[in-house]
Coordinates of N, CA and C in Angstrom, one line a residue:
Chain A
Q1 N 3.8 6.7 10.8 CA 3.4 7.5 10.3 C 3.8 8.0 8.7
K2 N 3.1 7.0 7.2 CA 2.6 7.8 6.2 C 2.2 8.9 6.4
E3 N 3.6 9.5 5.3 CA 2.9 11.2 4.8 C 1.7 11.2 4.3
V4 N 0.7 10.9 3.5 CA -0.3 10.3 3.4 C -1.1 9.5 3.3
E5 N -2.7 9.4 3.8 CA -3.1 8.9 4.2 C -4.0 8.3 3.7
Q6 N -4.4 7.5 3.3 CA -6.2 7.0 2.3 C -7.0 5.6 2.6
D7 N -7.7 5.9 2.7 CA -7.9 5.2 2.7 C -8.8 3.6 1.7
P8 N -7.9 3.1 2.2 CA -7.8 1.3 1.0 C -8.9 0.9 0.2
G9 N -10.4 1.1 0.8 CA -11.5 0.3 0.8 C -11.8 -1.0 1.1
P10 N -12.4 -1.2 -0.2 CA -13.0 -0.9 -0.9 C -14.4 -0.1 -0.4
L11 N -14.4 0.6 -2.2 CA -15.6 1.1 -2.3 C -16.4 0.7 -3.2
S12 N -18.3 0.8 -2.4 CA -18.6 0.1 -4.0 C -20.0 1.3 -3.3
V13 N -20.8 1.5 -4.3 CA -21.9 2.4 -4.5 C -22.8 2.1 -6.0
P14 N -23.6 2.4 -5.8 CA -24.9 2.0 -7.0 C -24.5 2.9 -8.5
E15 N -24.7 3.0 -9.0 CA -24.3 4.3 -10.5 C -25.3 5.3 -10.0
G16 N -25.0 6.5 -10.2 CA -26.2 7.6 -10.4 C -24.9 8.4 -9.4
A17 N -24.7 7.1 -8.2 CA -24.5 8.2 -6.1 C -23.4 8.9 -6.8
I18 N -23.4 9.8 -5.6 CA -22.3 11.0 -5.5 C -20.5 9.9 -4.9
V19 N -19.8 10.2 -4.8 CA -18.7 9.6 -4.6 C -17.5 10.6 -3.6
S20 N -17.4 10.1 -2.3 CA -16.9 10.9 -2.1 C -14.9 10.6 -1.9
L21 N -14.1 11.0 -2.1 CA -12.7 10.1 -2.1 C -12.2 10.6 -1.4
N22 N -11.2 11.0 0.1 CA -10.3 11.6 0.4 C -8.6 11.0 1.2
C23 N -7.7 12.5 1.1 CA -6.7 12.0 1.8 C -6.3 12.7 3.2
T24 N -5.6 12.5 3.2 CA -5.1 13.7 5.0 C -3.2 12.7 4.5
Y25 N -2.8 14.1 4.9 CA -1.5 14.3 5.1 C -0.7 14.7 5.8
S26 N 0.6 14.9 5.8 CA 1.3 15.6 7.2 C 1.9 16.2 7.1
N27 N 2.3 16.3 5.7 CA 3.9 17.2 5.6 C 3.3 19.1 5.1
S28 N 3.0 19.4 5.9 CA 2.6 21.1 5.4 C 3.3 21.9 3.9
A29 N 5.1 21.1 3.7 CA 5.8 21.6 2.4 C 4.4 21.3 1.1
F30 N 3.7 20.3 1.6 CA 2.6 20.1 0.0 C 2.3 21.0 -0.7
Q31 N 2.5 21.3 -1.7 CA 1.9 22.0 -2.4 C 0.9 21.9 -3.6
Y32 N 1.9 20.8 -4.2 CA 0.6 20.6 -5.8 C 0.2 18.9 -5.0
F33 N -1.1 19.1 -5.5 CA -1.8 18.2 -5.6 C -2.3 17.3 -6.9
M34 N -2.5 15.7 -6.4 CA -2.8 15.2 -7.6 C -3.9 14.5 -7.5
W35 N -5.0 13.6 -8.5 CA -6.1 12.8 -9.0 C -5.1 12.4 -9.6
Y36 N -5.0 10.8 -9.2 CA -4.5 9.6 -10.8 C -6.1 8.4 -10.3
R37 N -6.1 8.0 -11.5 CA -7.0 6.9 -12.2 C -6.5 5.8 -12.4
Q38 N -6.2 4.4 -12.1 CA -5.7 3.8 -12.1 C -6.4 2.3 -12.6
Y39 N -6.8 1.7 -13.9 CA -7.7 0.8 -13.9 C -7.1 -0.7 -13.8
S40 N -7.0 -2.2 -13.6 CA -6.5 -3.3 -13.3 C -5.6 -3.5 -14.5
R41 N -4.3 -3.2 -14.3 CA -3.3 -3.6 -15.4 C -3.0 -2.2 -16.1
K42 N -3.8 -1.6 -16.2 CA -2.7 0.0 -16.5 C -2.1 0.6 -15.7
G43 N -1.6 1.8 -16.0 CA -0.6 2.9 -15.0 C -1.7 3.3 -14.0
P44 N -1.7 4.9 -13.8 CA -2.0 5.6 -13.3 C -1.8 6.7 -14.5
E45 N -3.3 7.5 -14.6 CA -3.2 8.3 -15.4 C -4.3 9.5 -14.2
L46 N -3.7 10.5 -14.2 CA -3.7 11.8 -14.2 C -5.2 12.3 -14.7
L47 N -6.4 12.3 -13.7 CA -7.4 13.3 -13.4 C -7.5 14.7 -13.2
M48 N -6.4 15.2 -12.6 CA -6.5 16.3 -12.0 C -5.7 16.6 -10.9
Y49 N -5.3 18.3 -11.2 CA -4.2 18.8 -10.2 C -4.6 19.9 -9.5
T50 N -4.3 20.6 -8.1 CA -4.6 21.8 -8.2 C -3.3 22.1 -7.3
Y51 N -3.3 22.9 -7.8 CA -2.1 23.7 -6.9 C -2.7 24.7 -4.5
S52 N -2.1 24.7 -4.5 CA -2.1 25.3 -2.9 C -3.8 24.7 -2.6
S53 N -4.7 25.8 -1.4 CA -5.7 25.7 -1.3 C -6.9 25.9 -2.9
G54 N -8.4 25.6 -3.1 CA -8.7 25.5 -3.6 C -10.1 25.1 -4.3
N55 N -11.0 24.5 -4.8 CA -11.7 23.9 -5.6 C -11.2 24.1 -7.3
K56 N -11.1 22.8 -7.4 CA -11.0 22.7 -9.1 C -11.8 21.7 -10.0
E57 N -13.0 22.5 -10.9 CA -13.7 21.2 -11.7 C -13.5 21.4 -13.1
D58 N -14.0 19.3 -13.3 CA -13.8 18.7 -14.1 C -15.1 17.7 -15.3
G59 N -15.7 18.6 -15.5 CA -16.5 17.7 -15.8 C -17.5 17.4 -14.6
R60 N -17.5 15.6 -14.4 CA -18.2 15.6 -12.9 C -16.7 15.2 -11.6
F61 N -15.7 15.4 -12.0 CA -15.1 15.8 -10.8 C -14.8 16.7 -10.5
T62 N -15.0 16.4 -9.0 CA -14.8 17.6 -8.7 C -13.0 17.7 -7.0
A63 N -12.0 18.4 -7.6 CA -11.0 18.3 -6.4 C -11.4 19.4 -5.4
Q64 N -10.7 19.0 -4.3 CA -10.9 20.4 -3.0 C -9.4 19.8 -2.3
V65 N -8.9 21.3 -1.9 CA -7.4 21.2 -0.8 C -8.1 21.9 0.0
D66 N -8.3 21.9 1.2 CA -7.9 22.3 2.6 C -6.4 22.2 3.2
K67 N -6.1 23.3 3.2 CA -4.3 23.4 4.0 C -4.4 23.5 5.1
S68 N -5.3 24.3 5.3 CA -5.3 23.7 7.7 C -5.5 23.0 7.5
S69 N -5.6 21.7 6.4 CA -6.9 20.9 7.9 C -5.6 19.8 7.2
K70 N -4.8 20.2 6.1 CA -4.2 19.0 4.9 C -5.0 18.4 5.1
Y71 N -6.2 17.8 4.2 CA -6.7 17.5 4.0 C -7.3 17.4 2.5
I72 N -7.3 17.2 1.7 CA -7.8 16.4 0.4 C -9.2 16.0 -0.2
S73 N -9.8 16.1 -1.5 CA -10.9 14.8 -2.1 C -10.9 15.6 -2.9
L74 N -11.3 14.2 -3.4 CA -12.0 14.1 -4.6 C -13.7 13.9 -4.9
F75 N -14.5 14.4 -5.5 CA -16.1 13.6 -5.9 C -16.1 13.8 -7.4
I76 N -16.8 12.7 -8.0 CA -17.4 12.1 -8.3 C -19.3 12.3 -9.3
R77 N -19.2 13.3 -9.3 CA -21.3 13.0 -9.8 C -21.3 12.4 -10.8
D78 N -22.6 11.5 -10.7 CA -23.6 11.1 -11.6 C -22.2 9.4 -11.6
S79 N -22.4 8.8 -11.1 CA -20.8 7.6 -10.7 C -21.6 7.0 -11.3
Q80 N -20.8 6.5 -13.2 CA -20.5 5.9 -13.8 C -20.0 3.8 -13.6
P81 N -20.7 2.9 -14.1 CA -19.4 1.9 -14.1 C -18.5 2.2 -14.8
S82 N -18.1 2.4 -15.4 CA -16.1 3.0 -16.0 C -16.2 3.5 -15.2
D83 N -16.3 4.4 -14.1 CA -15.6 5.2 -12.6 C -14.7 4.0 -12.0
S84 N -15.1 2.7 -12.1 CA -14.8 1.9 -11.4 C -13.6 1.1 -11.8
A85 N -12.5 1.9 -10.4 CA -10.8 2.0 -10.9 C -10.8 1.9 -9.6
T86 N -9.6 2.1 -9.2 CA -8.5 2.7 -8.4 C -8.2 3.8 -7.9
Y87 N -8.5 4.9 -7.0 CA -8.0 6.3 -7.3 C -7.1 6.4 -6.1
L88 N -5.6 7.2 -7.2 CA -5.2 7.4 -5.8 C -4.5 9.2 -5.9
C89 N -4.5 9.6 -5.2 CA -3.8 10.9 -4.5 C -2.6 11.0 -4.4
A90 N -2.0 11.7 -4.7 CA -0.1 12.2 -4.7 C 0.0 13.3 -4.8
M91 N 0.7 13.9 -3.8 CA 1.3 15.4 -3.7 C 3.0 15.5 -3.6
K92 N 3.0 16.8 -4.3 CA 4.4 17.0 -4.0 C 4.5 18.2 -3.6
I93 N 5.7 18.5 -3.6 CA 6.6 20.5 -2.9 C 6.4 20.7 -4.3
A94 N 7.1 22.4 -4.2 CA 7.4 22.1 -5.2 C 8.8 22.5 -5.3
G95 N 8.8 22.2 -6.8 CA 10.4 22.4 -7.4 C 10.6 20.9 -7.6
A96 N 9.6 20.1 -7.1 CA 10.1 18.5 -7.3 C 9.6 18.1 -7.7
Q97 N 10.0 16.4 -8.4 CA 9.5 15.8 -9.0 C 9.2 14.1 -8.6
K98 N 9.5 14.2 -7.1 CA 8.9 13.7 -6.8 C 7.5 13.6 -6.4
L99 N 6.3 12.5 -6.9 CA 5.2 12.0 -6.4 C 4.9 11.9 -5.0
V100 N 4.5 11.6 -3.7 CA 3.8 11.1 -2.5 C 2.3 10.1 -2.9
F101 N 2.7 9.5 -2.9 CA 1.0 8.3 -2.8 C 0.3 8.3 -2.3
G102 N -1.0 8.2 -1.7 CA -2.1 7.6 -0.9 C -2.0 5.9 -1.3
Q103 N -2.1 5.2 -0.5 CA -1.9 3.7 -1.2 C -4.0 3.1 -1.8
G104 N -4.3 4.6 -2.1 CA -5.5 4.1 -3.4 C -6.4 3.6 -2.7
T105 N -7.7 4.0 -3.2 CA -8.8 4.0 -2.7 C -9.6 2.9 -4.0
R106 N -9.8 1.5 -3.8 CA -10.7 1.0 -4.9 C -12.0 0.2 -5.2
L107 N -12.6 1.6 -6.2 CA -13.6 1.5 -6.4 C -14.7 1.1 -7.2
T108 N -16.4 0.7 -6.7 CA -16.6 -0.4 -7.8 C -17.8 0.3 -7.8
I109 N -18.7 0.8 -8.8 CA -19.4 1.7 -9.2 C -20.9 0.1 -9.6
N110 N -21.8 0.3 -8.8 CA -22.4 -1.0 -9.6 C -23.7 -0.5 -10.2
P111 N -24.2 -1.3 -10.8 CA -25.6 -0.9 -12.2 C -26.1 -0.8 -12.1
Chain B
K1 N -0.4 11.8 -30.6 CA 0.9 11.8 -29.6 C 1.2 10.9 -29.5
A2 N 2.5 9.8 -29.3 CA 2.2 8.0 -28.3 C 2.5 8.6 -26.8
G3 N 2.3 7.7 -26.3 CA 2.1 7.9 -24.6 C 4.0 7.4 -24.7
V4 N 3.9 7.6 -22.7 CA 5.2 6.4 -22.3 C 4.9 5.1 -22.8
T5 N 6.2 4.5 -23.2 CA 5.9 3.4 -23.5 C 6.8 2.7 -22.5
Q6 N 6.6 1.2 -22.2 CA 7.5 0.7 -21.0 C 7.8 -0.8 -21.3
T7 N 8.5 -1.4 -22.2 CA 9.3 -2.6 -22.1 C 9.9 -3.4 -21.4
P8 N 10.5 -4.6 -20.9 CA 8.7 -5.3 -22.2 C 7.7 -4.9 -20.3
R9 N 6.5 -5.6 -20.7 CA 5.2 -5.2 -19.6 C 5.4 -6.6 -19.1
Y10 N 5.4 -7.5 -19.2 CA 5.7 -8.9 -18.2 C 7.7 -9.3 -18.4
L11 N 8.0 -9.6 -16.9 CA 8.7 -10.3 -17.0 C 9.0 -11.6 -15.8
I12 N 9.5 -12.6 -16.1 CA 9.9 -13.3 -15.4 C 11.0 -13.8 -15.0
K13 N 12.1 -13.9 -13.6 CA 13.8 -13.7 -13.4 C 13.3 -14.3 -12.2
T14 N 14.7 -14.9 -11.9 CA 15.3 -15.9 -11.0 C 16.1 -14.9 -9.9
R15 N 15.6 -15.7 -8.4 CA 16.1 -14.2 -7.5 C 18.2 -14.5 -7.7
G16 N 18.5 -13.9 -8.1 CA 20.2 -13.3 -7.9 C 20.4 -12.7 -9.6
Q17 N 19.6 -13.0 -10.0 CA 19.7 -12.9 -11.6 C 19.5 -10.8 -11.1
Q18 N 19.6 -9.8 -12.7 CA 19.3 -9.7 -12.7 C 18.5 -8.4 -13.4
V19 N 17.7 -7.1 -14.4 CA 17.3 -7.2 -14.9 C 17.2 -5.7 -15.5
T20 N 17.2 -4.9 -16.2 CA 17.1 -3.8 -17.4 C 15.2 -3.7 -17.8
L21 N 14.8 -2.5 -17.1 CA 13.5 -2.4 -18.1 C 14.5 -1.0 -18.3
S22 N 12.8 -0.6 -19.6 CA 13.1 0.5 -20.0 C 12.0 1.1 -20.9
C23 N 12.1 2.3 -20.6 CA 11.2 3.2 -20.3 C 11.4 4.8 -21.9
S24 N 10.3 5.0 -22.9 CA 10.2 6.3 -23.5 C 9.6 6.7 -23.6
P25 N 9.8 8.3 -22.9 CA 9.2 9.0 -22.4 C 8.2 9.2 -23.9
I26 N 7.5 10.4 -23.4 CA 6.2 11.6 -24.5 C 7.7 11.9 -24.7
S27 N 7.5 12.4 -26.9 CA 8.5 13.3 -27.4 C 8.8 14.4 -27.2
G28 N 9.3 14.7 -26.8 CA 9.6 16.2 -26.5 C 9.5 16.6 -24.7
H29 N 9.6 15.2 -23.8 CA 9.5 15.2 -22.2 C 11.3 15.3 -21.7
R30 N 11.9 15.9 -21.1 CA 13.0 15.9 -20.8 C 12.9 15.1 -19.3
S31 N 12.1 14.9 -18.6 CA 11.9 14.3 -17.8 C 11.7 13.0 -17.3
V32 N 11.9 12.3 -16.6 CA 11.3 10.8 -16.6 C 11.9 9.6 -14.8
S33 N 11.3 10.2 -14.0 CA 10.6 9.3 -13.1 C 10.6 7.7 -12.9
W34 N 10.7 7.6 -12.5 CA 10.6 5.9 -11.8 C 10.2 5.3 -10.6
Y35 N 9.2 4.4 -10.1 CA 8.5 4.1 -9.0 C 8.3 3.0 -9.1
Q36 N 8.3 2.3 -7.8 CA 8.2 0.4 -7.6 C 6.8 0.8 -7.1
Q37 N 5.2 -0.1 -7.5 CA 4.4 -0.4 -6.7 C 4.2 -1.4 -6.1
T38 N 3.8 -1.8 -5.2 CA 3.4 -3.5 -4.9 C 1.5 -3.1 -3.8
P39 N 1.7 -4.0 -3.5 CA 0.3 -4.4 -3.1 C -0.1 -3.7 -1.6
G40 N 1.1 -3.9 -1.1 CA 2.0 -3.8 0.5 C 2.1 -2.3 1.1
Q41 N 2.8 -1.7 0.1 CA 3.8 -0.5 0.0 C 3.3 1.0 -1.1
G42 N 2.7 0.4 -1.7 CA 1.6 1.3 -3.0 C 1.9 1.9 -3.5
L43 N 2.7 3.1 -4.7 CA 3.9 3.1 -5.1 C 4.2 4.3 -4.5
Q44 N 6.1 4.1 -4.4 CA 6.5 4.4 -3.9 C 8.3 5.6 -5.0
F45 N 9.3 6.3 -4.9 CA 9.6 6.4 -5.9 C 10.6 6.1 -5.6
L46 N 11.9 5.9 -7.2 CA 12.4 5.3 -7.0 C 13.9 6.0 -7.8
F47 N 13.7 7.3 -8.6 CA 13.8 8.3 -8.9 C 14.5 8.9 -9.8
E48 N 14.6 9.9 -10.5 CA 14.2 10.7 -11.4 C 15.8 11.9 -12.1
Y49 N 15.6 11.6 -13.5 CA 16.4 11.9 -14.6 C 16.0 13.1 -14.7
F50 N 16.9 14.2 -15.4 CA 16.5 14.9 -15.9 C 17.6 15.7 -17.1
S51 N 17.4 15.4 -18.6 CA 18.7 15.5 -19.4 C 19.9 15.0 -18.5
E52 N 19.9 13.6 -18.6 CA 20.7 12.7 -18.1 C 21.2 12.6 -17.0
T53 N 20.2 13.7 -16.1 CA 21.6 13.6 -14.8 C 20.6 13.4 -13.3
Q54 N 20.7 12.6 -12.7 CA 20.2 12.5 -11.7 C 20.4 13.5 -10.9
R55 N 18.3 13.5 -10.1 CA 17.9 14.9 -9.7 C 17.8 14.1 -8.4
N56 N 16.8 13.4 -8.0 CA 16.4 12.7 -7.3 C 16.4 11.0 -7.0
K57 N 16.6 10.9 -5.7 CA 16.5 9.0 -5.2 C 15.5 8.7 -4.0
G58 N 15.0 8.3 -4.4 CA 14.6 7.4 -3.5 C 14.9 6.7 -2.4
N59 N 14.0 6.1 -1.2 CA 14.9 5.3 -0.2 C 14.6 4.2 -0.6
F60 N 16.0 3.0 -1.7 CA 15.7 2.0 -1.6 C 17.2 1.9 -2.3
P61 N 17.7 0.4 -1.8 CA 19.2 0.6 -2.1 C 20.2 0.1 -2.9
G62 N 20.8 0.5 -3.0 CA 21.9 0.2 -4.7 C 21.4 -0.4 -4.3
R63 N 21.0 -1.3 -5.1 CA 21.0 -2.6 -6.3 C 19.7 -2.4 -7.9
F64 N 19.5 -0.6 -7.1 CA 18.6 -0.1 -7.6 C 19.4 0.9 -8.4
S65 N 19.3 0.7 -9.7 CA 20.1 2.0 -10.8 C 19.7 2.3 -11.4
G66 N 20.3 3.7 -12.2 CA 18.8 3.9 -13.4 C 20.7 4.5 -14.5
R67 N 19.7 5.3 -14.9 CA 20.1 6.2 -16.4 C 19.4 6.8 -17.2
Q68 N 19.4 7.7 -17.5 CA 18.8 8.7 -19.4 C 20.3 8.3 -20.5
F69 N 19.6 8.5 -21.5 CA 19.9 8.8 -22.6 C 19.6 9.7 -23.1
S70 N 20.9 10.5 -24.1 CA 20.5 12.1 -24.7 C 19.2 11.8 -25.7
N71 N 18.2 11.1 -25.1 CA 16.7 11.1 -25.8 C 15.6 11.1 -25.2
S72 N 17.0 11.3 -24.0 CA 15.6 11.2 -22.6 C 15.5 9.4 -22.1
R73 N 15.3 8.8 -23.3 CA 14.6 7.4 -23.4 C 15.6 6.7 -21.7
S74 N 15.0 6.0 -20.7 CA 15.8 6.0 -19.6 C 15.4 4.1 -19.7
E75 N 16.5 3.7 -18.4 CA 16.3 2.3 -18.2 C 16.9 2.8 -16.5
M76 N 16.1 1.4 -16.1 CA 16.2 0.8 -14.5 C 17.5 0.1 -14.8
N77 N 17.9 -0.6 -13.2 CA 17.9 -1.6 -13.5 C 18.4 -2.4 -11.6
V78 N 17.7 -3.8 -12.0 CA 18.1 -4.1 -10.4 C 19.2 -5.4 -10.9
S79 N 20.2 -5.2 -9.5 CA 21.2 -6.3 -9.8 C 20.4 -7.6 -8.4
T80 N 21.0 -8.7 -8.5 CA 20.5 -9.6 -7.2 C 19.2 -9.6 -6.7
L81 N 18.5 -9.9 -7.4 CA 17.0 -10.1 -6.9 C 16.9 -10.7 -6.3
E82 N 16.0 -9.7 -5.1 CA 15.2 -10.8 -4.3 C 13.5 -10.7 -5.0
L83 N 13.4 -11.8 -3.9 CA 11.5 -12.2 -3.8 C 11.0 -10.7 -4.1
G84 N 11.1 -10.4 -3.1 CA 10.5 -8.9 -2.8 C 10.7 -7.8 -3.6
D85 N 11.5 -8.2 -4.7 CA 11.7 -6.7 -6.2 C 10.5 -7.1 -6.7
S86 N 9.3 -8.5 -6.8 CA 8.6 -8.5 -7.3 C 7.4 -7.2 -7.2
A87 N 7.3 -6.4 -8.3 CA 6.6 -5.1 -8.1 C 5.9 -5.1 -9.9
L88 N 5.3 -4.2 -9.7 CA 5.0 -2.6 -10.7 C 5.6 -1.5 -10.9
Y89 N 6.5 -1.8 -11.9 CA 7.4 -0.7 -12.0 C 7.1 0.3 -13.4
L90 N 6.6 1.1 -13.0 CA 6.7 2.3 -13.1 C 7.4 3.0 -13.5
C91 N 7.0 4.2 -14.9 CA 8.0 5.4 -15.2 C 6.5 6.4 -15.6
A92 N 7.2 7.7 -15.3 CA 6.6 8.2 -15.0 C 7.3 9.8 -16.4
S93 N 6.4 10.0 -16.7 CA 7.0 11.7 -17.3 C 7.2 12.4 -17.6
S94 N 7.8 13.6 -17.9 CA 7.2 16.1 -17.9 C 7.7 16.3 -18.8
S95 N 7.1 17.1 -19.0 CA 8.3 17.9 -19.5 C 8.6 19.1 -19.8
Q96 N 8.7 19.8 -18.2 CA 9.5 20.2 -17.3 C 9.6 19.6 -16.4
G97 N 11.0 20.1 -15.9 CA 11.7 20.0 -14.8 C 10.6 19.9 -13.7
S98 N 10.2 21.0 -12.7 CA 8.8 20.9 -12.3 C 7.7 20.9 -12.7
S99 N 7.7 20.1 -13.9 CA 6.2 20.1 -13.5 C 5.4 18.8 -13.1
T100 N 4.3 19.7 -12.9 CA 3.1 18.7 -12.1 C 2.3 17.8 -13.0
E101 N 2.4 17.7 -13.8 CA 1.5 16.8 -15.0 C 2.8 16.4 -15.5
A102 N 2.8 14.7 -14.4 CA 3.6 13.4 -15.0 C 2.5 12.0 -15.3
F103 N 2.7 11.7 -16.6 CA 2.1 10.7 -17.2 C 3.2 10.3 -16.7
F104 N 2.2 8.4 -16.9 CA 2.5 6.8 -16.5 C 2.6 6.0 -17.5
G105 N 3.5 5.3 -17.4 CA 3.5 4.4 -18.8 C 2.6 3.2 -18.5
Q106 N 2.5 2.0 -19.2 CA 1.4 0.8 -18.7 C 2.2 0.4 -17.1
G107 N 3.9 0.1 -17.8 CA 4.3 -1.0 -16.1 C 5.0 -1.8 -16.8
T108 N 5.5 -2.4 -16.6 CA 6.8 -3.8 -16.7 C 6.7 -4.1 -14.9
R109 N 5.8 -5.5 -15.6 CA 4.9 -6.1 -14.1 C 5.9 -7.1 -14.1
L110 N 7.3 -7.4 -12.9 CA 8.3 -8.3 -13.1 C 8.3 -9.4 -11.6
T111 N 8.3 -10.5 -12.0 CA 8.3 -11.1 -10.9 C 9.1 -12.3 -10.4
V112 N 10.3 -12.2 -9.7 CA 10.7 -12.6 -8.8 C 10.5 -14.8 -8.6
V113 N 10.7 -15.2 -8.8 CA 10.7 -16.2 -8.1 C 12.4 -17.1 -7.7

């Protein structure tokens, strides 16, 4: 079993919809939780990170962490075709540099 | 501010050869990490360097090695290439040793034939 599980999709939704992306994990030592966006033929781009449990909002993006359930989510409101990409969750323990990634979810927003 | 620069962008090598990939981190960043990305395994951690010292290593064979120079630029080397080494190799830099914000380069696409 992988430390971080993420449904690879693909996920296809109409423009304007609310998108929910999720990851589960097994290592309770993870303290930092990140979401990256990766366009085709590009490197991952950091969208948001949160420490421990709670919510964090940045524009149309909201990240949630539920450590008791070992479950993290990324919500995208008012989705745009330009949001079409692969979304990767990543996690790490405090004091470490190693990021453990989910498989990535390929998202398509249809105009 | 320039981002993370990886060279070359694309590379084709023959099985058995060796290859060296280069990464220039964001100016002022001292930590450089390397990852391998494949469709089957996703992104996997190779190793991390901080101030010219390897601090962490992933679960890859000894054919994969790296180094960091005094200007924080890093190289990774893969010897005796195998077909399964075909992947996108990504470098990430961060400013502090335990920074949560790691910035990735565009990667080097290695194809082994």
